[in-house]
mmCIF file of C-alpha atoms in Angstrom:
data_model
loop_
_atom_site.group_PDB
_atom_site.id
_atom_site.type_symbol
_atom_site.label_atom_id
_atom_site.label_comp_id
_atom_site.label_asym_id
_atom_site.label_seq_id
_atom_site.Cartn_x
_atom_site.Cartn_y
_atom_site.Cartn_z
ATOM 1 C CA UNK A 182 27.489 1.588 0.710
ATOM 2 C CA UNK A 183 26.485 -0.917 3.682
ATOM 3 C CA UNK A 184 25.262 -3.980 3.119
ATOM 4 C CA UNK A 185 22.461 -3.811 5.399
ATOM 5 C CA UNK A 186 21.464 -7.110 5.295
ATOM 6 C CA UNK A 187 24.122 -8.065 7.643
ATOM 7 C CA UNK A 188 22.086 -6.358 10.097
ATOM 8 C CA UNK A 189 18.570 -7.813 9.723
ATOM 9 C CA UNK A 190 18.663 -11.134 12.245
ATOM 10 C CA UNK A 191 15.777 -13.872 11.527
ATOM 11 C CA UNK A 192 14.222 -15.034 14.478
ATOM 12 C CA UNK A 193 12.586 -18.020 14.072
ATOM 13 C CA UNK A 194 8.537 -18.832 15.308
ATOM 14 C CA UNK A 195 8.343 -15.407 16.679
ATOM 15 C CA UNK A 196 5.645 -14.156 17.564
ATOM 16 C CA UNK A 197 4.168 -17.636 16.863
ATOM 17 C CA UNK A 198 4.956 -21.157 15.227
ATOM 18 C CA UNK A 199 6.053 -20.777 11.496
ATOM 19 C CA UNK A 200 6.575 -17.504 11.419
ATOM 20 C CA UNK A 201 10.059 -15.730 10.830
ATOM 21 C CA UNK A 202 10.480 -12.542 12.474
ATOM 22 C CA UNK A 203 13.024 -9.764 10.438
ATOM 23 C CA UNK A 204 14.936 -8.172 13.783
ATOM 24 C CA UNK A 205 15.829 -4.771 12.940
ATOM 25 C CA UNK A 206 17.669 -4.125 16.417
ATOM 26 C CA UNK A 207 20.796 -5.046 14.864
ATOM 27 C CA UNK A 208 20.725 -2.617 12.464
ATOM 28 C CA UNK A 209 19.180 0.073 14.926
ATOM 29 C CA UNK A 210 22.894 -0.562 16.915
ATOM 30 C CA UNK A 211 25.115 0.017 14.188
ATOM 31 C CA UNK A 212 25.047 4.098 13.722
ATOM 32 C CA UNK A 213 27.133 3.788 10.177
ATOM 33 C CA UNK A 214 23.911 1.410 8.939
ATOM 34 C CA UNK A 215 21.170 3.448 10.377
ATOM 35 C CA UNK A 216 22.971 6.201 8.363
ATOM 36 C CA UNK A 217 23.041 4.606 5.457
ATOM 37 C CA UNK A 218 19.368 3.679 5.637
ATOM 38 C CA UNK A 219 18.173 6.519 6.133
ATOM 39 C CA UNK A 220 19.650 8.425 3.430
ATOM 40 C CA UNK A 221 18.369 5.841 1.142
ATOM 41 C CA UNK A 222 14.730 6.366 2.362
ATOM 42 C CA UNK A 223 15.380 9.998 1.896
ATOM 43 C CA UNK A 224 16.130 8.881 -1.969
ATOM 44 C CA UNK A 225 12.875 7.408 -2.196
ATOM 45 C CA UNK A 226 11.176 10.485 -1.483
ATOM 46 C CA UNK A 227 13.386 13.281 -3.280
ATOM 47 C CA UNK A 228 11.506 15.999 -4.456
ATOM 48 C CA UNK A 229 8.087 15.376 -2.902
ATOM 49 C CA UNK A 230 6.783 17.701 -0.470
ATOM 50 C CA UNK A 231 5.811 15.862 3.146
ATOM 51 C CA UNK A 232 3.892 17.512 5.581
ATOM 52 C CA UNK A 233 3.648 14.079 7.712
ATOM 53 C CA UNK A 234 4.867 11.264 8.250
ATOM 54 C CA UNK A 235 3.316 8.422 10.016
ATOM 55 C CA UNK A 236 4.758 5.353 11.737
ATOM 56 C CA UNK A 237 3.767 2.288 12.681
ATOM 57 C CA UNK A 238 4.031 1.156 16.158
ATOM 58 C CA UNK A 239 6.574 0.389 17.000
ATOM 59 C CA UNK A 240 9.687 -0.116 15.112
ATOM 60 C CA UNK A 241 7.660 2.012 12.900
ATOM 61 C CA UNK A 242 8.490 5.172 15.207
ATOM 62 C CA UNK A 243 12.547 4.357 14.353
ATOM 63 C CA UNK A 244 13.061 5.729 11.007
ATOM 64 C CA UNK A 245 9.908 7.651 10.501
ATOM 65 C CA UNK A 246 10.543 10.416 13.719
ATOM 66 C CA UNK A 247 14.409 10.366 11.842
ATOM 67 C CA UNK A 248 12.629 10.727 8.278
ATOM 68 C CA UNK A 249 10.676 13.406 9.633
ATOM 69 C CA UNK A 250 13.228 15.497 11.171
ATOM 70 C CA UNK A 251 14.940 15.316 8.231
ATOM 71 C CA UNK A 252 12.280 16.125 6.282
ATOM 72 C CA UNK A 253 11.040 19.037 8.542
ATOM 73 C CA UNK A 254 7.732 17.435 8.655
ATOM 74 C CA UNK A 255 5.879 16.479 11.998
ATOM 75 C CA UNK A 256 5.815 12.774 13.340
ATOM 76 C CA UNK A 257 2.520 11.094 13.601
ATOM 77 C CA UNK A 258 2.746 8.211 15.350
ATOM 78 C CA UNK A 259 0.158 5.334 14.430
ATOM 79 C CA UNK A 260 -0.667 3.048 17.848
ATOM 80 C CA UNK A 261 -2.366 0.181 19.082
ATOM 81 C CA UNK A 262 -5.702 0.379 21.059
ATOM 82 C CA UNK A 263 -5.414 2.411 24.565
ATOM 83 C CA UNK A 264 -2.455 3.525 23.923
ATOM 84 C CA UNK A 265 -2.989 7.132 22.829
ATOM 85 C CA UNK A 266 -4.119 9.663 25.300
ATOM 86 C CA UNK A 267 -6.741 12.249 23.047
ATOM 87 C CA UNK A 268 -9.487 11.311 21.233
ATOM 88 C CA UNK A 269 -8.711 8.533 17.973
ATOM 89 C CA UNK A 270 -10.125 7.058 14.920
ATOM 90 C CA UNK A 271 -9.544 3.055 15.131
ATOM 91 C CA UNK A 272 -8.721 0.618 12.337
ATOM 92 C CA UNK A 273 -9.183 -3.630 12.993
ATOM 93 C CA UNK A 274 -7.263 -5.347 10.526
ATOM 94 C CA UNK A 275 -6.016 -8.737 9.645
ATOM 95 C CA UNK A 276 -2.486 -9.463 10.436
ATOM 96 C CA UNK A 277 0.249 -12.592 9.513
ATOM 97 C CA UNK A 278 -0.515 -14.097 12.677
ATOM 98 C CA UNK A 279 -4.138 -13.017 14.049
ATOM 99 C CA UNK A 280 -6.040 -10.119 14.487
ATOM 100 C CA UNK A 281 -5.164 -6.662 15.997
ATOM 101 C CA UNK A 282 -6.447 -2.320 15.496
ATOM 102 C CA UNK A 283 -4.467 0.636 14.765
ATOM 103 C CA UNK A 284 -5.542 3.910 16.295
ATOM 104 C CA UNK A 285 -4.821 7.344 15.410
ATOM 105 C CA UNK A 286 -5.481 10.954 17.326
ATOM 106 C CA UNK A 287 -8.136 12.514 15.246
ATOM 107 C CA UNK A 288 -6.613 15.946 15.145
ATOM 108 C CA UNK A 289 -3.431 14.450 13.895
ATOM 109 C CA UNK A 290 -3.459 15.329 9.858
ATOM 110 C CA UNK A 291 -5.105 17.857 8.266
ATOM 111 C CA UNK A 292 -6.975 17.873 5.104
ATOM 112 C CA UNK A 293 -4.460 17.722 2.518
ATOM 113 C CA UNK A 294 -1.988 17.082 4.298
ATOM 114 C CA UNK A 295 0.965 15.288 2.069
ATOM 115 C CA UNK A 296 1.957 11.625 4.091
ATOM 116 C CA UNK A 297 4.289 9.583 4.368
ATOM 117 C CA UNK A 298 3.583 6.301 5.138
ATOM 118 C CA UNK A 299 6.725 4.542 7.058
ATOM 119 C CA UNK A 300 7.330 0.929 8.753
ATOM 120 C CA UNK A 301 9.863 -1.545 9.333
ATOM 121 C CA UNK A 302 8.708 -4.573 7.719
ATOM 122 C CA UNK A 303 5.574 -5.071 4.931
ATOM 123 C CA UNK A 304 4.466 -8.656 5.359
ATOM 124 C CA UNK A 305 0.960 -9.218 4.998
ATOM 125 C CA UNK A 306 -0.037 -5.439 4.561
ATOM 126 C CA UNK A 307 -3.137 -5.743 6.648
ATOM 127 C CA UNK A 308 -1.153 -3.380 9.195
ATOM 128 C CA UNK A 309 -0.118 -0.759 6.426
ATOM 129 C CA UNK A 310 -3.288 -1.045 4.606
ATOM 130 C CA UNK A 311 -5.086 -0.074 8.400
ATOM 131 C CA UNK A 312 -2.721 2.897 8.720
ATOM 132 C CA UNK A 313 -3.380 4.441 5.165
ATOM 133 C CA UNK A 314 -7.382 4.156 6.006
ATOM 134 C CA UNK A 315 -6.745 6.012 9.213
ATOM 135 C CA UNK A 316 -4.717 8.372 7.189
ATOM 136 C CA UNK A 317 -7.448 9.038 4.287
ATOM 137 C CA UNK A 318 -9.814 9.398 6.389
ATOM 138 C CA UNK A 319 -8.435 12.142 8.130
ATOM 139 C CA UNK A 320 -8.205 13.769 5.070
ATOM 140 C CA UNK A 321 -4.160 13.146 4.108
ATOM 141 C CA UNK A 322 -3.143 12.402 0.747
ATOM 142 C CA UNK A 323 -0.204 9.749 0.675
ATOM 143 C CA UNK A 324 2.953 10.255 -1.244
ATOM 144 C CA UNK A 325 4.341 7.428 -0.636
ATOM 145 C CA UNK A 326 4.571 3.959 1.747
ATOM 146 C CA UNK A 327 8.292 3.083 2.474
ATOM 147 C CA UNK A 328 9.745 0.224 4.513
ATOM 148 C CA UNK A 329 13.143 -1.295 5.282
ATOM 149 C CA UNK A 330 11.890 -4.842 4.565
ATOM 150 C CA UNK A 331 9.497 -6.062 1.961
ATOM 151 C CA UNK A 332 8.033 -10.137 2.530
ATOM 152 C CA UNK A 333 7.358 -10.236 -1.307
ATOM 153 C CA UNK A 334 6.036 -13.543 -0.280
ATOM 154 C CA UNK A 335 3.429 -12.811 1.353
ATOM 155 C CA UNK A 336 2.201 -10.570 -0.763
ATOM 156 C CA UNK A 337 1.330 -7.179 0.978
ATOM 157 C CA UNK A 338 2.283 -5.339 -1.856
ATOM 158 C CA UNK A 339 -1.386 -6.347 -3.153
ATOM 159 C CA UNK A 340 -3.219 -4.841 -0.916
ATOM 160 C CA UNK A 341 -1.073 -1.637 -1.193
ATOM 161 C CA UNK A 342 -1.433 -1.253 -4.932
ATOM 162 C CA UNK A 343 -2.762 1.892 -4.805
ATOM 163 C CA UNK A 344 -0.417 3.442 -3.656
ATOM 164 C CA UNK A 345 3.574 4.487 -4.175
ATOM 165 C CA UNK A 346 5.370 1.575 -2.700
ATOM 166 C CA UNK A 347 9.218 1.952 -1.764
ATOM 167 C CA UNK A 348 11.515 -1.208 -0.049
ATOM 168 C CA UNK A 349 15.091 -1.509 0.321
ATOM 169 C CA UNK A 350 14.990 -5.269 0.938
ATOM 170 C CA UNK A 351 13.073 -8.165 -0.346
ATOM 171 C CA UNK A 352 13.097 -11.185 0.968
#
């Protein structure tokens, strides 16, 4: 067992004033820990069948390309505006610190197709809540939303209740 929260480095008022970032790049260095996590994010989701799974840009992309391997499933990746070449759906939502969108190829999931939801951190939930409405309305049914880091605090969860929620921190 690692004690992963060794890894995770708090940067303070990053992006902006007040906030404390969760830096995951420690972690991401360490292969033993990014081991570890990922076999306990494969835990989370024993059993279920996955067809996709999604991440968040960007440290999104980290564990959800390795979940997806794993799981044989293919990698969706979830982007800001402009940043995907085909044709997209777009999401605005609310984040901790201002407003931002979340785009998604529109081709990208299939009716029916079982999701997993993945991201580094749930803080406010406006950014996971924008990537599951991108997801449902492409037609994907989601299994599950699973992060590293939880910011029970701020109370994402809420706006998440919907759904299967997996975290293998709180702060």
């Amino acid at each position: 067992m690692v004690a992963i929260e060794q890894y995770i480095r708090d940067i303070p008022d990053f992006p902006k004033q007040g906030v404390v970032f969760k830096d995951i790049t420690p972690l991401l260095a360490s292969a033993e820990a990014t081991a570890f996590c990922l076999s306990e994010l494969l835990k989370f989701i024993e059993g279920q069948r996955i067809d996709k799974v999604v991440g968040i840009e960007s440290r999104g992309f980290f564990f959800a390309t390795l979940l997806a391997n794993e799981l044989q499933a293919g990698f969706v990746p979830i982007r800001k505006p402009g940043k995907l070449p085909y044709n997209t759906l777009k999401q605005p939502y609310t984040l901790e610190y201002g407003m931002d969108a979340l785009e998604i190829h529109e081709d990208a999931i299939q009716k029916g197709d079982k999701v997993l939801m993945h991201d580094d951190v749930l803080a406010t939930g406006g950014t996971a809540r924008a990537a599951c409405k991108l997801i449902e309305k492409l037609g994907g049914e989601i299994v599950q939303c699973n992060f590293l880091i939880e910011l029970s605090f701020l109370k994402g969860a809420e706006k998440l209740n919907k759904y299967e929620l997996r975290a293998m921190l709180t702060y």
